[in-house]
Amino acid sequence: MANNDDQFKKVISHAKEYGYVFQSSEIYDGLSAVYDYAQNGAELKKNIRDYWWKAMVQMNDNIVGIDAAIFMHPTTWKASGHVDAFNDPLIDNKDSKKRYRADVLIEDYCAKIEAKIEKEIAKAQTRFGNAFNKPEFISTNPRVLGYQEKINTTLSRMAKSLENEDLADVKALIEELEIADPLTGSKNWTDVKQFNLMFGTKLGASAENAMDLYLRPETAQGIFVNFLNVQKTSRLKIPFGIAQTGKAFRNEIVARQFIFRMREFEQMEMQFFIKPGTQKQWYEHWKETRLKWHLSLGMGNDNYRFHDHEKLAHYADAAADIEFKFPFGFKELEGIHSRTDFDLSQHEKYSGKKLQYFDPEENKNYVPYVLETSIGLDRMFLAVFSNSLQEEELENGTTRTVLKLPSVLAPIKATILPLVKKDGLPEIAKQIVEDLKWDFNVDYDEKDAVGRRYRRQDANGTPFCITVDHDTLKDNTVTIRHRDSMQQERVAITRLREIIKHDTDMRSWLMKIK
Ligand code: GAP
């Protein structure tokens, strides 16, 4: 695919054309940064959620799952620090009247320098061929070193200014770097201001008695306020975890990049409660475990990297992102945060209730420390979908568009096709659908020539096409075609279940994490 922008546009249009993601309320011209998942998208999203839930909850004896409400008592957000500190630094362009996140403008500036580094590497790779030593090149080439130095100094100055709430310096940095409005090129900026990201709403029938609420900006707090209830009713001993998936809402200033940054999105979070002092060890454990989960999907080891936070959130003593190579570059996909005892202590303080654990080994009570893993389901969806969409040159000189979704996540596992719409073939194909649908999400397709149907299923991400033809009438065999290799084999109808299961069963995919 031509360049990253074109590739990303293709991802968005393919997601719409094949029933994965639609803009919300499209007939009213849509709602910015809000999206609906369509028939295939809802299945893919559910499969990603299940893959996470199984790996985190079902496969770990000491992790349980809950489903807390979106509405929470408003004091929750005072205690968690969101009312006072859940802000983004925003800046307006006086000419275009467009609003931006100041930190994102600076990060985008650095991403452009990073793209220059990638270019230098690609050039050198072509020049030196097999003799090319990438690590040595990166650590010695003066131009690359200069670029890297520029990125490092810029990002660390930004982190320091944000940490010190020195918004004037953030603006000064934007001006010194001569960052322009990406849409108009204007450099006429306002001062940088803080903007709270929480959506407010009201609970109650009459205006006088209504209570001000927030839509939760993260699912984590629903776990913290339930910590003791879950611990007592499950009798779990530390270390143990509580997981949940669910909607979160943020009034994002920069709403772009499709489902990467949404105003309504879904998180999959796990809070792991540990003994104070053991947080370093668990931090490393969960970084490694979560990376293995990602790698198990086979989407390319080079597409992931860790990014350690320089600017720590108000609750953390260590934090790292797992970044993924999206079509627009490496960006945060998941966060692993060492949250100390901040949240539970704050809820103790604001609620006046003890949120402590009695440790029988130590024979004392304490507020546990927390290690958090937090991933956006929609962002994971985008990672999977964009990585899977490929344009392939075929041996006969033609190209095909194929959505190489990990088969465990594919919305439809197999489509059954009668070669022609007569001679009893549709009846057999429909019977196969009836038999397989007890175990898998399968589909039936009889429209168009079989070659076109194969292409349609490739683009739809369906791992198997099963064709019923006239030989089926004689020997009860069918042709099964594999999406990625396009290999076809003749198999007995009775073997279909076993073949599909072998490739799509979560068990064999999750085994790779062990
Ligand atoms: N409880 C910690 C927490 O919420 P976060 O880094 O703000 O941490 C965690 O969010 C993850 O949620 C991110 O890594 C990202 O995948 C996802 N996420 C955050 N904001 C998002 C948004 N506006 N749209 C889509 N996903 C988002």
XYZ file of C-alpha atoms and ligand atoms in Angstrom:
541
model
C 0.000 0.000 0.000
C 1.269 3.377 -1.092
C 1.932 5.378 2.067
C 0.776 5.428 5.663
C -1.958 8.003 5.082
C -3.392 6.065 2.157
C -3.163 2.856 4.120
C -5.055 4.373 7.026
C -7.755 5.719 4.709
C -8.111 2.210 3.284
C -8.480 0.782 6.777
C -11.334 3.204 7.529
C -13.165 2.652 4.265
C -12.701 -1.133 4.440
C -14.084 -1.154 7.983
C -17.215 0.538 6.675
C -17.577 -1.412 3.427
C -17.322 -4.797 5.115
C -19.642 -4.076 8.051
C -17.057 -3.594 10.797
C -17.292 0.051 11.951
C -19.755 2.831 11.098
C -19.750 6.418 12.173
C -22.327 6.957 14.922
C -25.599 8.589 13.786
C -24.283 8.783 10.238
C -27.633 9.868 8.777
C -27.307 13.033 10.888
C -23.735 13.552 9.606
C -22.218 11.642 12.490
C -20.981 12.515 15.948
C -17.323 13.357 16.279
C -15.148 10.558 17.733
C -18.107 8.262 18.373
C -18.453 5.033 16.390
C -20.790 2.062 16.084
C -19.644 -1.502 15.593
C -21.518 -3.245 12.807
C -22.361 -6.922 12.324
C -18.757 -8.070 11.782
C -17.204 -5.467 14.048
C -19.353 -6.490 17.010
C -18.184 -10.111 16.568
C -14.516 -9.153 16.227
C -14.780 -6.915 19.284
C -16.470 -9.663 21.288
C -13.773 -12.156 20.278
C -10.980 -9.781 21.356
C -12.783 -9.216 24.670
C -13.172 -12.975 25.157
C -9.516 -13.568 24.306
C -8.520 -11.067 26.976
C -11.041 -12.331 29.548
C -9.994 -15.933 29.084
C -6.279 -15.107 29.388
C -6.742 -12.852 32.399
C -9.672 -14.305 34.374
C -10.256 -17.905 33.348
C -6.585 -18.911 33.127
C -5.548 -17.304 36.424
C -6.822 -18.909 39.644
C -6.206 -15.668 41.518
C -8.024 -13.247 39.205
C -11.791 -12.751 39.189
C -13.955 -10.596 36.957
C -16.663 -8.083 37.871
C -19.024 -5.771 36.016
C -19.431 -2.488 37.898
C -21.903 0.247 36.944
C -20.908 3.173 34.740
C -22.506 5.637 37.170
C -20.613 5.937 40.420
C -21.005 8.130 43.472
C -19.485 11.512 42.491
C -17.100 11.486 45.468
C -15.341 8.577 43.744
C -13.884 11.045 41.240
C -12.878 13.535 43.893
C -11.024 10.742 45.710
C -9.404 9.343 42.571
C -8.036 12.759 41.623
C -9.990 12.977 38.372
C -11.950 16.100 39.359
C -8.745 18.018 40.076
C -6.173 16.434 37.818
C -7.733 14.616 34.859
C -6.795 17.365 32.447
C -5.210 17.733 29.055
C -3.229 20.833 28.080
C -5.071 22.500 25.209
C -4.072 25.250 22.846
C -6.154 27.121 20.245
C -5.007 28.487 16.961
C -6.212 32.089 16.766
C -6.514 32.082 12.967
C -8.098 28.720 12.259
C -10.012 28.614 15.599
C -9.014 24.952 15.828
C -8.268 23.423 19.201
C -5.350 21.021 19.787
C -3.701 19.137 22.585
C -0.421 20.934 23.157
C 1.401 17.715 24.098
C 0.095 15.954 20.970
C 1.366 18.775 18.729
C 4.815 18.319 20.261
C 4.646 14.524 20.054
C 3.613 14.727 16.398
C 6.581 16.994 15.769
C 8.839 14.303 17.271
C 7.092 11.576 15.269
C 8.076 13.446 12.103
C 11.722 13.424 13.195
C 11.373 9.728 13.954
C 10.094 9.172 10.425
C 13.310 10.825 9.185
C 15.325 8.327 11.234
C 13.357 5.446 9.671
C 14.118 6.911 6.241
C 17.850 7.057 6.967
C 17.735 3.444 8.151
C 15.872 2.307 5.028
C 18.357 4.145 2.785
C 21.356 2.600 4.541
C 19.742 -0.816 4.425
C 19.452 -0.597 0.628
C 22.998 0.693 0.337
C 24.670 -1.967 2.507
C 22.361 -4.927 1.814
C 23.112 -8.008 3.908
C 26.111 -6.352 5.551
C 23.831 -3.765 7.203
C 24.096 -3.696 10.978
C 21.060 -1.745 12.219
C 22.002 -1.310 15.924
C 25.498 -0.134 14.965
C 24.104 2.282 12.375
C 21.636 3.771 14.851
C 24.299 4.254 17.510
C 26.969 5.779 15.240
C 25.394 7.628 12.308
C 25.754 11.363 13.091
C 22.519 12.352 11.375
C 20.474 9.717 13.234
C 22.151 10.645 16.517
C 21.286 14.301 15.931
C 17.654 13.486 15.250
C 17.452 11.254 18.325
C 19.007 13.944 20.510
C 16.405 16.442 19.274
C 13.562 14.036 20.125
C 14.973 13.304 23.572
C 15.526 16.911 24.584
C 12.122 17.978 23.264
C 10.181 15.226 25.021
C 12.008 15.566 28.306
C 11.506 19.344 28.360
C 7.796 18.842 27.661
C 7.515 16.199 30.393
C 9.222 18.504 32.892
C 7.037 21.490 32.021
C 3.853 19.451 32.273
C 4.920 17.955 35.564
C 5.647 21.395 36.977
C 2.381 22.739 35.517
C 4.542 25.234 33.626
C 2.102 25.752 30.743
C 3.882 28.923 29.615
C 6.948 26.823 28.857
C 4.837 24.325 26.874
C 3.703 27.233 24.706
C 7.287 28.533 24.470
C 8.399 25.086 23.290
C 5.722 25.042 20.568
C 6.871 28.451 19.406
C 10.583 27.586 19.514
C 9.978 24.449 17.466
C 7.948 26.589 15.061
C 5.061 24.129 15.188
C 2.260 25.228 12.889
C -1.449 24.394 12.826
C -1.459 21.108 10.844
C -4.520 22.262 8.900
C -3.609 25.836 7.983
C 0.079 26.336 8.719
C -0.667 29.270 11.050
C 1.634 29.760 14.053
C -0.654 32.207 15.833
C -1.307 30.347 19.121
C -3.189 31.170 22.329
C -1.761 30.329 25.744
C -1.930 26.702 26.889
C -4.790 25.920 29.307
C -5.864 22.826 31.244
C -9.144 21.157 30.244
C -10.969 18.493 32.326
C -11.912 15.448 30.263
C -14.833 14.116 32.286
C -18.397 14.271 30.963
C -20.928 15.467 33.499
C -24.549 14.355 33.750
C -27.378 14.529 36.264
C -29.224 11.919 38.290
C -32.711 12.673 39.590
C -36.151 13.677 38.361
C -36.278 17.333 39.340
C -33.733 20.029 38.622
C -33.486 21.117 42.310
C -32.789 17.639 43.650
C -30.652 16.374 40.798
C -27.233 15.055 41.727
C -24.248 15.909 39.548
C -22.606 12.759 38.244
C -19.774 11.943 35.896
C -19.664 9.292 33.228
C -16.720 7.166 34.336
C -13.474 8.072 32.530
C -11.920 4.688 33.419
C -13.271 1.357 34.653
C -10.577 1.020 37.315
C -12.441 2.916 40.058
C -15.334 0.432 39.921
C -12.782 -2.192 40.943
C -11.210 -0.152 43.752
C -14.499 0.675 45.461
C -15.434 -3.030 45.332
C -12.040 -4.271 46.492
C -13.078 -5.377 49.978
C -16.472 -6.781 48.892
C -14.763 -8.994 46.324
C -11.915 -10.001 48.633
C -14.309 -10.995 51.443
C -16.776 -12.881 49.246
C -14.117 -14.647 47.165
C -11.732 -15.199 50.115
C -8.841 -14.552 47.746
C -5.473 -13.947 49.343
C -2.963 -11.370 48.226
C -1.621 -11.347 45.545
C -4.904 -11.414 43.622
C -6.537 -9.503 40.799
C -9.930 -8.084 39.846
C -10.658 -7.591 36.162
C -13.428 -5.928 34.225
C -14.306 -4.728 30.771
C -16.666 -1.859 30.079
C -17.376 1.547 28.644
C -15.454 4.673 29.594
C -16.033 8.254 28.469
C -13.615 11.127 27.884
C -14.263 14.492 26.307
C -11.113 14.241 24.191
C -9.879 17.535 22.747
C -8.277 15.949 19.737
C -10.792 13.590 18.247
C -9.206 11.991 15.225
C -7.533 8.835 14.022
C -10.794 6.924 13.773
C -11.316 4.543 16.710
C -7.853 5.251 18.160
C -9.085 8.158 20.278
C -12.801 8.119 20.976
C -15.105 9.982 23.313
C -16.964 6.775 24.222
C -14.779 3.675 24.287
C -14.273 0.392 26.058
C -11.500 -0.603 28.414
C -10.259 -3.982 29.613
C -8.583 -3.411 32.943
C -7.155 -5.553 35.709
C -6.076 -4.345 39.129
C -3.653 -6.708 40.867
C -3.520 -6.248 44.652
C -0.109 -6.906 46.153
C 1.975 -6.589 49.282
C 3.635 -3.150 49.590
C 7.275 -3.403 48.543
C 6.680 -6.093 45.916
C 5.510 -3.669 43.212
C 8.743 -3.711 41.182
C 8.650 -7.469 40.781
C 4.955 -7.477 39.790
C 5.456 -4.553 37.456
C 8.047 -6.568 35.513
C 5.841 -9.670 35.669
C 2.814 -7.947 34.165
C 4.824 -6.116 31.527
C 6.172 -9.448 30.325
C 2.853 -11.309 30.636
C 0.883 -8.699 28.746
C 3.449 -8.506 25.954
C 3.251 -12.292 25.583
C -0.536 -12.008 25.237
C -0.081 -9.583 22.353
C 2.627 -11.666 20.694
C 0.458 -14.797 20.899
C -1.736 -13.292 18.169
C 1.150 -13.464 15.709
C 0.909 -9.878 14.466
C 4.699 -9.406 14.192
C 7.092 -9.059 17.130
C 8.643 -5.927 15.603
C 5.304 -4.151 15.749
C 5.459 -3.830 19.548
C 7.717 -1.875 21.846
C 7.717 -0.645 25.429
C 7.712 3.049 26.218
C 8.566 3.976 29.797
C 6.743 7.061 31.035
C 8.805 10.085 31.923
C 5.807 12.022 33.197
C 4.019 9.808 35.711
C 0.286 10.133 36.390
C -0.662 11.423 39.830
C -1.198 7.876 41.132
C 1.829 5.994 39.752
C 5.390 5.176 40.886
C 6.231 3.460 37.566
C 4.412 3.182 34.253
C 5.035 1.873 30.770
C 3.030 1.624 27.586
C 2.998 -1.259 25.194
C 3.091 0.606 21.893
C 1.922 -0.835 18.606
C 2.878 0.174 15.101
C -0.396 1.622 13.812
C -0.584 2.952 10.236
C 0.256 6.385 11.691
C 3.283 5.121 13.664
C 4.034 3.613 17.075
C 1.349 4.646 19.586
C 0.116 3.529 22.996
C -2.007 0.409 22.958
C -1.895 -0.671 26.605
C -0.652 0.772 29.875
C 0.973 -1.078 32.778
C 0.914 1.089 35.875
C 2.287 0.627 39.347
C -0.400 2.602 41.224
C 0.979 2.194 44.782
C -1.706 2.394 47.510
C -2.922 5.715 46.109
C -6.445 4.694 45.078
C -7.399 2.552 48.060
C -5.946 5.091 50.526
C -7.832 7.910 48.832
C -11.109 5.972 48.969
C -10.471 5.218 52.656
C -9.950 8.917 53.274
C -13.006 10.130 51.348
C -15.440 7.357 52.389
C -14.283 6.998 55.989
C -14.376 3.177 55.472
C -11.370 0.930 55.937
C -10.146 -0.721 52.746
C -7.482 -2.911 54.264
C -6.408 -6.483 53.947
C -5.525 -8.739 56.845
C -2.397 -10.605 55.837
C -2.335 -13.913 57.775
C 1.359 -14.453 57.006
C 2.379 -11.068 58.340
C -0.377 -11.082 60.961
C -1.259 -7.453 60.246
C -3.585 -5.190 58.272
C -2.401 -3.024 55.418
C -3.642 -1.129 52.382
C -2.466 -3.220 49.423
C -0.445 -1.794 46.564
C -1.859 -2.135 43.068
C -0.423 -3.115 39.735
C -2.731 -2.237 36.855
C -2.947 -3.458 33.279
C -5.220 -1.303 31.127
C -5.948 -1.759 27.445
C -8.453 -0.048 25.177
C -10.618 -2.609 23.406
C -11.263 -0.283 20.471
C -7.565 0.467 20.138
C -6.840 -3.253 20.161
C -9.507 -3.661 17.482
C -7.741 -1.022 15.367
C -4.363 -2.717 15.898
C -5.740 -6.089 14.781
C -7.778 -4.719 11.905
C -5.142 -2.378 10.442
C -2.387 -4.965 10.747
C -4.532 -7.608 9.040
C -5.593 -5.567 6.024
C -3.213 -6.422 3.211
C -3.009 -5.982 -0.521
C -1.316 -9.015 -2.048
C 0.290 -9.423 -5.447
C -0.617 -12.838 -6.781
C 1.450 -15.078 -9.068
C -0.910 -14.486 -11.996
C -0.221 -10.735 -11.843
C -3.513 -9.796 -10.178
C -3.900 -8.436 -6.656
C -6.255 -9.385 -3.871
C -7.378 -7.523 -0.760
C -7.220 -9.855 2.194
C -8.027 -9.278 5.840
C -5.640 -11.696 7.551
C -7.273 -11.539 10.974
C -5.854 -14.003 13.501
C -8.337 -16.821 12.887
C -9.160 -17.064 16.602
C -10.575 -13.525 16.385
C -12.243 -13.673 12.961
C -15.976 -12.824 13.171
C -16.999 -15.614 10.792
C -14.892 -18.754 10.902
C -16.148 -20.361 7.697
C -18.471 -19.618 4.815
C -20.195 -22.454 3.014
C -20.651 -22.013 -0.741
C -22.663 -24.215 -3.110
C -20.818 -24.184 -6.455
C -24.143 -23.594 -8.252
C -27.631 -22.745 -7.040
C -29.167 -26.022 -8.215
C -28.807 -29.817 -8.312
C -29.317 -30.095 -4.544
C -26.004 -28.332 -3.734
C -27.598 -25.429 -1.755
C -29.457 -27.944 0.419
C -26.233 -29.756 1.338
C -24.428 -26.444 1.958
C -27.249 -25.276 4.244
C -27.130 -28.569 6.127
C -23.395 -28.044 6.731
C -24.185 -24.563 8.084
C -26.800 -26.101 10.406
C -24.271 -28.631 11.712
C -21.343 -26.250 12.159
C -23.229 -23.376 13.745
C -23.424 -25.187 17.080
C -19.680 -24.669 17.412
C -18.728 -21.739 15.193
C -20.083 -18.553 13.706
C -20.505 -19.632 10.065
C -22.159 -18.115 7.040
C -23.758 -19.168 3.759
C -23.050 -17.467 0.409
C -24.470 -18.459 -2.978
C -24.318 -15.142 -4.879
C -21.837 -14.608 -7.798
C -19.202 -16.872 -9.318
C -17.206 -18.873 -6.799
C -13.972 -16.920 -7.489
C -15.701 -13.656 -6.594
C -17.130 -15.220 -3.482
C -13.621 -16.298 -2.413
C -12.369 -12.726 -2.886
C -15.315 -11.360 -0.889
C -14.585 -13.738 1.984
C -10.837 -12.893 1.841
C -11.689 -9.221 2.219
C -14.111 -10.065 4.996
C -11.429 -11.933 6.952
C -13.112 -15.367 6.883
C -10.398 -18.007 7.433
C -12.161 -20.857 5.565
C -14.360 -21.225 2.489
C -16.067 -24.583 2.099
C -17.339 -25.382 -1.369
C -19.998 -27.958 -2.093
C -19.852 -29.277 -5.698
C -21.149 -32.171 -7.744
C -18.558 -34.594 -6.349
C -20.033 -33.911 -2.910
C -23.193 -35.668 -4.101
C -21.150 -38.790 -4.818
C -18.668 -39.020 -1.944
C -19.669 -36.522 0.789
C -16.459 -34.561 0.399
C -16.039 -30.781 -0.018
C -13.238 -28.399 -0.931
C -11.884 -26.369 1.958
C -9.899 -23.266 1.018
C -7.546 -21.543 3.449
C -7.733 -17.731 3.328
C -4.042 -16.938 3.872
C -2.365 -19.574 1.689
C -5.312 -19.930 -0.737
C -4.489 -23.667 -0.642
C -7.426 -25.941 -1.267
C -7.886 -29.484 -0.046
C -10.544 -32.112 -0.485
C -11.902 -33.371 2.811
C -14.825 -35.395 4.125
C -17.713 -33.292 5.477
C -17.347 -35.177 8.752
C -13.831 -33.694 9.233
C -14.851 -30.028 8.890
C -15.495 -29.436 12.556
C -12.086 -30.797 13.561
C -10.238 -28.780 10.868
C -11.892 -25.473 11.775
C -11.436 -26.104 15.488
C -7.744 -26.857 15.026
C -7.137 -23.380 13.581
C -9.576 -21.231 15.504
C -9.735 -22.710 18.988
C -8.710 -20.251 21.701
C -6.977 -22.984 23.614
C -4.186 -23.464 21.078
C -3.673 -19.705 20.680
C -3.573 -19.043 24.414
C -1.157 -21.954 24.943
C 1.512 -19.728 23.340
C 1.412 -17.424 26.367
C 2.589 -20.188 28.713
N -7.041 3.108 34.427
C -5.899 3.627 33.760
C -6.227 4.272 32.491
O -7.363 4.518 32.167
P -5.135 5.303 30.357
O -3.703 5.211 29.881
O -5.747 6.624 30.473
O -5.124 4.551 31.749
C -5.753 3.017 29.272
O -6.037 4.388 29.416
C -5.982 2.574 27.854
O -7.300 2.942 27.433
C -5.054 3.211 26.827
O -3.844 2.510 26.727
C -5.865 3.102 25.557
O -5.698 1.828 24.960
C -7.298 3.233 26.048
N -7.812 4.594 25.831
C -7.614 5.684 26.585
N -8.255 6.745 26.094
C -8.882 6.327 24.982
C -9.730 6.951 24.018
N -10.067 8.229 24.116
N -10.191 6.212 22.985
C -9.873 4.900 22.879
N -9.087 4.254 23.760
C -8.604 4.948 24.804
